[in-house]
Each structure stands twice: as C-alpha cells, then as structure tokens.
mmCIF file with all atom_site columns, C-alpha atoms in Angstrom:
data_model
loop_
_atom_site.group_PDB
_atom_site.id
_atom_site.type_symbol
_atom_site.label_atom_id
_atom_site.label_alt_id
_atom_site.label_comp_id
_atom_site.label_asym_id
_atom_site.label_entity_id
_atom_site.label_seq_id
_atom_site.pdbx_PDB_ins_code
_atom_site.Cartn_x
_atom_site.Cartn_y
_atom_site.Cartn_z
_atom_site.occupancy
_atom_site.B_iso_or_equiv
_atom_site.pdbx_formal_charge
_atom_site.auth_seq_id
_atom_site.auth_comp_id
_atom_site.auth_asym_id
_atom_site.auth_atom_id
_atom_site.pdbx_PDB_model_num
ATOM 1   C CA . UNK B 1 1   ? 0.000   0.000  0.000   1.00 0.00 ? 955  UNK B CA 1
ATOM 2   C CA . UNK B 1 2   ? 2.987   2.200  0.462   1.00 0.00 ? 956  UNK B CA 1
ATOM 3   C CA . UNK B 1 3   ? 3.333   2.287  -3.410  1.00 0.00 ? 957  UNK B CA 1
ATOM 4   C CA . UNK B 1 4   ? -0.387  3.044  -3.912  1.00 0.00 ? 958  UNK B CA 1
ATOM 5   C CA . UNK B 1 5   ? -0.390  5.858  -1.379  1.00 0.00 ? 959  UNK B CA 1
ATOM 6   C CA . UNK B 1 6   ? 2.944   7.361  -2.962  1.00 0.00 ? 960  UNK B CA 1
ATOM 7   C CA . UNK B 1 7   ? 1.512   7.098  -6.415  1.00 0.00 ? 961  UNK B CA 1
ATOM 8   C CA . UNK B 1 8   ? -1.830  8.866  -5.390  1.00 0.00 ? 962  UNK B CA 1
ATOM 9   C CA . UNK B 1 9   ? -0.222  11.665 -3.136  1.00 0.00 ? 963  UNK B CA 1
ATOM 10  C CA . UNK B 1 10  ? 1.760   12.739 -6.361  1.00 0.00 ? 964  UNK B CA 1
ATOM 11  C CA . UNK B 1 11  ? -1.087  12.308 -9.038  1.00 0.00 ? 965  UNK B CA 1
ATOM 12  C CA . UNK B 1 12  ? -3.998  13.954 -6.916  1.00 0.00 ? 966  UNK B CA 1
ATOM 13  C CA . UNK B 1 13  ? -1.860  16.160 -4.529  1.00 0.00 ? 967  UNK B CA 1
ATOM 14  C CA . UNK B 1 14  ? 1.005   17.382 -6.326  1.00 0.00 ? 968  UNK B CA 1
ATOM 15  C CA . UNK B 1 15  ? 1.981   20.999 -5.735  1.00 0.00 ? 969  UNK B CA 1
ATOM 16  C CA . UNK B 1 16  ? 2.556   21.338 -9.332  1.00 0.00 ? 970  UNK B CA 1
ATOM 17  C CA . UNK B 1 17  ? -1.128  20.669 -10.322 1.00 0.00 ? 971  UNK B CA 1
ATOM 18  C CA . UNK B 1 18  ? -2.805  23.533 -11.888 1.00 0.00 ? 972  UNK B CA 1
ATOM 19  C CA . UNK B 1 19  ? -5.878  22.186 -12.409 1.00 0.00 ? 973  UNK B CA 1
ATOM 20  C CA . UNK B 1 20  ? -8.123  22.713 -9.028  1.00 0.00 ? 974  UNK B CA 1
ATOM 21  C CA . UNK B 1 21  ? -8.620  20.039 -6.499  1.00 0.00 ? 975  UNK B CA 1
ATOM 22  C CA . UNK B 1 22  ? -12.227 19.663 -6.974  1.00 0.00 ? 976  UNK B CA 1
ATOM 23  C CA . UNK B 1 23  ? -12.467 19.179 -10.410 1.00 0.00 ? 977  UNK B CA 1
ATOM 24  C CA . UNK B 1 24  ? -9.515  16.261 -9.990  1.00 0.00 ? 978  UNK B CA 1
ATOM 25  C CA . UNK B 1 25  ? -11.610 14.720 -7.153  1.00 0.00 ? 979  UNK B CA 1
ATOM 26  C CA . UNK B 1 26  ? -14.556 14.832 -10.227 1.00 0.00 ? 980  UNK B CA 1
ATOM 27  C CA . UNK B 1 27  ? -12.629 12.838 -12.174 1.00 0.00 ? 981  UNK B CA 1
ATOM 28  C CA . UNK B 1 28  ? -12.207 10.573 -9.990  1.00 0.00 ? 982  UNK B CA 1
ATOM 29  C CA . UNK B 1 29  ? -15.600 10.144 -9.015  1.00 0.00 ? 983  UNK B CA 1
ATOM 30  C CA . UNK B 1 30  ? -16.224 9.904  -12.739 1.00 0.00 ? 984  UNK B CA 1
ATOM 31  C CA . UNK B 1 31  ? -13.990 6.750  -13.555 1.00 0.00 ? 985  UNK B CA 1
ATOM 32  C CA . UNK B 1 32  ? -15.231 5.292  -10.570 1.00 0.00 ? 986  UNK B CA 1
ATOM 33  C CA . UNK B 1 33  ? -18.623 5.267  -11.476 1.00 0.00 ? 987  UNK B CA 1
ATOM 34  C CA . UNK B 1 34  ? -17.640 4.508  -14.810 1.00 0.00 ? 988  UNK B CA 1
ATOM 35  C CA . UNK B 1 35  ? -16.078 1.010  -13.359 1.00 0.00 ? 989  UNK B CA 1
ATOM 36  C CA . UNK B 1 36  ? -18.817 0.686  -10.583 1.00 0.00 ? 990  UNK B CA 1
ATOM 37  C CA . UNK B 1 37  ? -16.921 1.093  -7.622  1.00 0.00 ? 991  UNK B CA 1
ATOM 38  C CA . UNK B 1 38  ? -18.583 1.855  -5.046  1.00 0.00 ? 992  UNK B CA 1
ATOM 39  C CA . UNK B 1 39  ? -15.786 2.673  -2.352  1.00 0.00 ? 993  UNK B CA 1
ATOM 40  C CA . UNK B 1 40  ? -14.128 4.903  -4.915  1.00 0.00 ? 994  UNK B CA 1
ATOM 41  C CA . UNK B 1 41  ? -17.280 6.817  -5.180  1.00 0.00 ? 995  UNK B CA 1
ATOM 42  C CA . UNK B 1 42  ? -17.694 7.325  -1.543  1.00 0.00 ? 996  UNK B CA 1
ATOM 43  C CA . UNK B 1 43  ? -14.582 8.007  -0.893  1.00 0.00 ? 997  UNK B CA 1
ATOM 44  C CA . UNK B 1 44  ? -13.781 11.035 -3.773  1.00 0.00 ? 998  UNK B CA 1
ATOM 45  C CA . UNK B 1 45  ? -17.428 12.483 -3.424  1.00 0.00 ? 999  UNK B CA 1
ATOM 46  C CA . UNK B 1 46  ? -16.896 12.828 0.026   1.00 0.00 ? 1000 UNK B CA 1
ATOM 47  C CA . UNK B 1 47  ? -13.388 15.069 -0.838  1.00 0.00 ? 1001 UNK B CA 1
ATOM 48  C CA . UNK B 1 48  ? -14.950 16.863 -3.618  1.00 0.00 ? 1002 UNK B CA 1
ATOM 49  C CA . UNK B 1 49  ? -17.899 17.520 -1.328  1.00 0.00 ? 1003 UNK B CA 1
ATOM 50  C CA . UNK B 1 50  ? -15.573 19.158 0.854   1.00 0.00 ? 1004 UNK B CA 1
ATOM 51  C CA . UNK B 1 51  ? -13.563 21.266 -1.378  1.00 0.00 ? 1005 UNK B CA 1
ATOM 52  C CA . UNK B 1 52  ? -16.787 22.667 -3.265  1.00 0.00 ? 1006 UNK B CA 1
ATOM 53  C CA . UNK B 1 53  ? -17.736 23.666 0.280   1.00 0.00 ? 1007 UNK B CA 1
ATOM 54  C CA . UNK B 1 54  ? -21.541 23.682 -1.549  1.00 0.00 ? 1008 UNK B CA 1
ATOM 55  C CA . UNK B 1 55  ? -23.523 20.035 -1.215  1.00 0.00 ? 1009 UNK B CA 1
ATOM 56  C CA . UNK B 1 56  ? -25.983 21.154 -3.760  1.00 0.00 ? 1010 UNK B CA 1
ATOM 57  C CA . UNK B 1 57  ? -23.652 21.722 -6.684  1.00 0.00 ? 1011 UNK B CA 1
ATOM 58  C CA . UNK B 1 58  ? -21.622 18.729 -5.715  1.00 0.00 ? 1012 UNK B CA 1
ATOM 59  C CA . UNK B 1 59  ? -24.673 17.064 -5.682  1.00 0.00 ? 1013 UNK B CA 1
ATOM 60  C CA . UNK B 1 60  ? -25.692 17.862 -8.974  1.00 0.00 ? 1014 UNK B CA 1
ATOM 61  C CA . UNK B 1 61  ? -22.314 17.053 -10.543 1.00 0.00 ? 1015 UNK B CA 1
ATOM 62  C CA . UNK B 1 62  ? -22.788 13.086 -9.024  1.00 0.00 ? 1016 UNK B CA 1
ATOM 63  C CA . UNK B 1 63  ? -26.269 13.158 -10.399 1.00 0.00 ? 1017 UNK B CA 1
ATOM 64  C CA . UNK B 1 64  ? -24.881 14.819 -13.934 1.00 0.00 ? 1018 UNK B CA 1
ATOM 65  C CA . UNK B 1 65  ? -22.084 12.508 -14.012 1.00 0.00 ? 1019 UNK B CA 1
ATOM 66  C CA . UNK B 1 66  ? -24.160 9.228  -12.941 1.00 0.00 ? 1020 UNK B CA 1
ATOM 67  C CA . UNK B 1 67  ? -26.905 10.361 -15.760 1.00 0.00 ? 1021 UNK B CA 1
ATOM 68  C CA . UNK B 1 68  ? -24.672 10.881 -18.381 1.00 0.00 ? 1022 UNK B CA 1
ATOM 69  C CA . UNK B 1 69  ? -25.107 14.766 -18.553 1.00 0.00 ? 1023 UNK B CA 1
ATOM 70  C CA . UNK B 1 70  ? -22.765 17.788 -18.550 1.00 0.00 ? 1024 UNK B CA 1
ATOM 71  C CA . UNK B 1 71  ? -22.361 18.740 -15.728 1.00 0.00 ? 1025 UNK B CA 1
ATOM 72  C CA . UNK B 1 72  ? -22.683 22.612 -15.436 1.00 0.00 ? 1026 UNK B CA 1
ATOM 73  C CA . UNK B 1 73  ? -18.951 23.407 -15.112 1.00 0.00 ? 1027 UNK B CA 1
ATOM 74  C CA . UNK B 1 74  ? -16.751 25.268 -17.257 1.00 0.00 ? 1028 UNK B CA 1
ATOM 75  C CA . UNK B 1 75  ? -16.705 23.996 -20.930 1.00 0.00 ? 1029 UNK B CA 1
ATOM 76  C CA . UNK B 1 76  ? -13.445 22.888 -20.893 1.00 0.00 ? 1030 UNK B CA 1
ATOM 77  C CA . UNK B 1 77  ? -13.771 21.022 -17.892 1.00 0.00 ? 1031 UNK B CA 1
ATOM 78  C CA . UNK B 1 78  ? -16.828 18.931 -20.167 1.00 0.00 ? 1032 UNK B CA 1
ATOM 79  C CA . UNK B 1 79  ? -14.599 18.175 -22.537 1.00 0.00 ? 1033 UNK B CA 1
ATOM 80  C CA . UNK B 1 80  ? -12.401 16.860 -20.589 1.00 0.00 ? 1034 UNK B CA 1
ATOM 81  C CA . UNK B 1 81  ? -15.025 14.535 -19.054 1.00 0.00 ? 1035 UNK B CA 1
ATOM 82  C CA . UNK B 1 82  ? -15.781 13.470 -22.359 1.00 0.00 ? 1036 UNK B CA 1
ATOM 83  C CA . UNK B 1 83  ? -11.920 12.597 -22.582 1.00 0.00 ? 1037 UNK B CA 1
ATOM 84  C CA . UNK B 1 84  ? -12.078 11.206 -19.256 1.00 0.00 ? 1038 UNK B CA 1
ATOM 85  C CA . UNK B 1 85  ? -14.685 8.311  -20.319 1.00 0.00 ? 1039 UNK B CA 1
ATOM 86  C CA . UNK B 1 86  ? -12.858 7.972  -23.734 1.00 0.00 ? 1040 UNK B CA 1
ATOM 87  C CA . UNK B 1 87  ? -9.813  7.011  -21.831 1.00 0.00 ? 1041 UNK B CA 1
ATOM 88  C CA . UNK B 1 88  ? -11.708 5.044  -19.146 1.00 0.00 ? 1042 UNK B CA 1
ATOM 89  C CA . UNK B 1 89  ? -13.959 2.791  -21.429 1.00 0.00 ? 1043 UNK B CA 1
ATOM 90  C CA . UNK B 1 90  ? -12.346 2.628  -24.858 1.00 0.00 ? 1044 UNK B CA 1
ATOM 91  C CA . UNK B 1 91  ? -8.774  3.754  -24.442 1.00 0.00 ? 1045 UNK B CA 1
ATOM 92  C CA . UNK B 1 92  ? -7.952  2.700  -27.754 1.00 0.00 ? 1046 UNK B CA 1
ATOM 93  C CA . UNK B 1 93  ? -10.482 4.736  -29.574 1.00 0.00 ? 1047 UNK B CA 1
ATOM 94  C CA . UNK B 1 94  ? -8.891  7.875  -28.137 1.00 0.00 ? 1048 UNK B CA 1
ATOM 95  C CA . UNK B 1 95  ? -7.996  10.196 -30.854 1.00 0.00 ? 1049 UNK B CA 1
ATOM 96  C CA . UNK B 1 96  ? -5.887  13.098 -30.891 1.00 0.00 ? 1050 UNK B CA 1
ATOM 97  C CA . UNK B 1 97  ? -8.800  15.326 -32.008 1.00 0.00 ? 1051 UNK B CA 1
ATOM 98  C CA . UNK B 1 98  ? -9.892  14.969 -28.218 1.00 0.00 ? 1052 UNK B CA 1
ATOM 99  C CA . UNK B 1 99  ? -6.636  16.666 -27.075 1.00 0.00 ? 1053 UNK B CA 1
ATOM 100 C CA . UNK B 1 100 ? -6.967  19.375 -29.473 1.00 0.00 ? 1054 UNK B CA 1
ATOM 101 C CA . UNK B 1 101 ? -10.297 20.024 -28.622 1.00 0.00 ? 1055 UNK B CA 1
ATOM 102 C CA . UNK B 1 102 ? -9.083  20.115 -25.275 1.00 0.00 ? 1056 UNK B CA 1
ATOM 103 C CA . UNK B 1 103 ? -6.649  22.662 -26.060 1.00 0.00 ? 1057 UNK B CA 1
ATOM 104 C CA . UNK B 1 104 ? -9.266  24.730 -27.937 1.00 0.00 ? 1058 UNK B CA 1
ATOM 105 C CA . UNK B 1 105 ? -10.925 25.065 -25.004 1.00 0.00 ? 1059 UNK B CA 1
ATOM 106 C CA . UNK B 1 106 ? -7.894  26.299 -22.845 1.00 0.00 ? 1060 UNK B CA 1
ATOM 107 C CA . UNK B 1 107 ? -6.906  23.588 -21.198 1.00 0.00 ? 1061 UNK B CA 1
ATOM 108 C CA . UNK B 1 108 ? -2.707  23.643 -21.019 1.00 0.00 ? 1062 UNK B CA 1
ATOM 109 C CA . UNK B 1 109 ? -0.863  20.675 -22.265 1.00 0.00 ? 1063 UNK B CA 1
ATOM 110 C CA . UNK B 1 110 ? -0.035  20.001 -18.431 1.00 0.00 ? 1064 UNK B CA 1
ATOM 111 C CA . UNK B 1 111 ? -3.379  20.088 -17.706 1.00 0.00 ? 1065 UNK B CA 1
ATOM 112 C CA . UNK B 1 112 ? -4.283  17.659 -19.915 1.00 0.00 ? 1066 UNK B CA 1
ATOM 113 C CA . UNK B 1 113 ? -1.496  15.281 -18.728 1.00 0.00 ? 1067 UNK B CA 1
ATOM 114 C CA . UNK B 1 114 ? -3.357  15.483 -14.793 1.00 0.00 ? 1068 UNK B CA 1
ATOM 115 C CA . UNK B 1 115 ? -6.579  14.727 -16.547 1.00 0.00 ? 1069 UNK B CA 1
ATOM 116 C CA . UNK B 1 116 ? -4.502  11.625 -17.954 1.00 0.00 ? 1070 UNK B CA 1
ATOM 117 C CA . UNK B 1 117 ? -2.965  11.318 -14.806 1.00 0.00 ? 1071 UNK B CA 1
ATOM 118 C CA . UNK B 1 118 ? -5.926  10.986 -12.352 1.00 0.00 ? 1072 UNK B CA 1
ATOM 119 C CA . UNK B 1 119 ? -8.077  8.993  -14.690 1.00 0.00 ? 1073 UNK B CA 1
ATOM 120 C CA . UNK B 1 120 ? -5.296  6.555  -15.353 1.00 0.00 ? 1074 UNK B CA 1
ATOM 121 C CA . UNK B 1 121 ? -4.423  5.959  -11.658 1.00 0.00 ? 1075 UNK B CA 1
ATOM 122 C CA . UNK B 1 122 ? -8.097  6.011  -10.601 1.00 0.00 ? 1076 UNK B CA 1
ATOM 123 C CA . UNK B 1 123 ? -8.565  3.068  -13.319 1.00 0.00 ? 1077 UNK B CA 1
ATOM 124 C CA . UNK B 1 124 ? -5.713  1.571  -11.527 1.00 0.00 ? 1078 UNK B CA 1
ATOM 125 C CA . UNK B 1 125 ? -7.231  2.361  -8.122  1.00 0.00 ? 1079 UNK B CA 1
ATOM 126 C CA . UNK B 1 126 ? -10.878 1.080  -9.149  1.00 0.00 ? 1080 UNK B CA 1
ATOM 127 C CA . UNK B 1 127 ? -9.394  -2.549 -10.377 1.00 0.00 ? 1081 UNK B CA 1
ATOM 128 C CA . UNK B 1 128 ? -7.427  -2.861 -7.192  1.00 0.00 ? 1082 UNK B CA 1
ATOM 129 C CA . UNK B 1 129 ? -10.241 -1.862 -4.666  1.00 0.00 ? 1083 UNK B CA 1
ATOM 130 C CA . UNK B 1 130 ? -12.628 -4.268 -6.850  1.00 0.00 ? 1084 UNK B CA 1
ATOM 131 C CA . UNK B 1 131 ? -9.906  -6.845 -7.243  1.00 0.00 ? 1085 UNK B CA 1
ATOM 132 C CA . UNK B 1 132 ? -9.902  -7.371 -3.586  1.00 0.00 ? 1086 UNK B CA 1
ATOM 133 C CA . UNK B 1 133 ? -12.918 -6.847 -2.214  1.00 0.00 ? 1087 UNK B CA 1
ATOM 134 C CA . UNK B 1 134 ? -12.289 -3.892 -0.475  1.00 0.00 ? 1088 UNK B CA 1
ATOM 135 C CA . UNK B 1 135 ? -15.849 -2.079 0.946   1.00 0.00 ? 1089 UNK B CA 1
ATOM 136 C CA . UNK B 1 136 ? -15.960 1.094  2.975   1.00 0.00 ? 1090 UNK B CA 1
ATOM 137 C CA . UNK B 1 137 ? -17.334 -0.998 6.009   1.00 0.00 ? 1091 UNK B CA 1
ATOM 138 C CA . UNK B 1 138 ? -15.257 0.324  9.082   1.00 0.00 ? 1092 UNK B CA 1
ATOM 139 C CA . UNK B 1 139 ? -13.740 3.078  6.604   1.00 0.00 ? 1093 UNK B CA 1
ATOM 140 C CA . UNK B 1 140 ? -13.595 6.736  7.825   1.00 0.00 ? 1094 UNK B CA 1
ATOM 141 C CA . UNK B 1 141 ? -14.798 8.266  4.665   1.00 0.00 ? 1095 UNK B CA 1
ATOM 142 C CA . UNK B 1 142 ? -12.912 11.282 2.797   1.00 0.00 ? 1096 UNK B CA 1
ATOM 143 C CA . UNK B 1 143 ? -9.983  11.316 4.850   1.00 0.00 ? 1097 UNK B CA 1
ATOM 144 C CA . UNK B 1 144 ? -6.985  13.327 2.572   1.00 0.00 ? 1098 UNK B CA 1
ATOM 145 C CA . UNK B 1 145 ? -3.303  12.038 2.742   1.00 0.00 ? 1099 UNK B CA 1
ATOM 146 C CA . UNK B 1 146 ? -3.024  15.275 4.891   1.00 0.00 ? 1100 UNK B CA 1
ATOM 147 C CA . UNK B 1 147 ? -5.782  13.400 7.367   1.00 0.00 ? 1101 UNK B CA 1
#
C-alpha cells in the first residue's frame, strides 16, 4: 500500500497541479462510477464535497455525471469529461482530435497530462479496490493524505 499511497499523493496532490482540487476529485468520481466502484465513489465524493464547500452543486455534478449529462462546469472542464470516459472505457479509440479540442478550449498541455494522470491511476485504483474486495465498512470516509 505504500506504493499506492505514494503514487496517489503525487497524481492527486502534487503541488505542481494547476488544475483545481475539486475538479480532480470529479474525475475521480467519474472513472469510478464509470467502473462501478462503489468505495471509490464514496470516498472522492466525500473530498470533492468538501472542497466545493456547496452540497448542492456537488450534488448535482454526481447526479450529472451518474446520468450521463454535462455537468454545469466550465466547458473545458466537459470536454475533458468526455476525454475522461474515452480514456476510461475505450482507451484505444482515443484520438488526438480529443486533445486538441481540449486545447481549444484552454486547457494547457499540463493540464491535460493530470486529466490523464488521475483517470489513469483512478482506473488503476478502481481494479485494485474491486480486485480485492475492499468495501468502505469500518472506513472513515474522505480522509486526505493530509488526514
């Protein structure tokens, strides 16, 4: 677990992230539903909850993201969704139109790299927690590598 925790502090909680916190926790909670798993879910709604600091547009976002919609963020951040479940559930249909459309809509090369980033180590994350078993029964959930 020492490897896992490393490999998460420096994907979701690097100091050289531009992209904010809450829309990386999204992500997360994005694969995760994509892949059905359920502690993931908890877990990474529970942090984005808290760095929205508003339950009803969190809320939303879950309900968005479970119902397939746009969620009503900024545009590029929606395109980058739609990158995020490219990568997720077809990886090999991923084109390089989607990272120019990405760029269109202002997101930096290095920003695109943490949305590659957090949706290729929550893919990792989701198989292992699944893999194993793992539930949130007992869990404290939401705590931050800083908890």
């Amino acid at each position: 677990m020492t490897g896992h925790m490393s490999l998460y502090k420096n994907v979701l909680h690097n100091s050289n992230n531009s992209l904010p916190k809450w829309f990386l926790e999204t992500i997360g909670v994005y694969v995760s539903i994509l892949n059905d798993c359920d502690y993931c879910i908890e877990h990474h709604f529970s942090g984005l909850e808290r760095l929205l600091n508003d339950d009803k547009k969190s809320a939303q976002i879950k309900i968005d993201l479970e119902n397939e919609n746009k969620p009503v963020v900024e545009k590029k951040y929606n395109k980058a969704l739609a990158y995020v479940k490219e990568l997720t559930l077809r990886p090999s249909a991923v084109k390089e139109l989607m990272i120019v459309e990405m760029r269109k809509e202002g997101l930096t090369d290095g920003e695109i790299l943490e949305v590659n980033q957090v949706v290729s180590y929550f893919n990792y994350a989701n198989r292992t927690v699944l893999g194993l078993g793992v539930s949130t029964k007992g869990d404290v959930i939401g705590l931050s590598p800083n908890n």
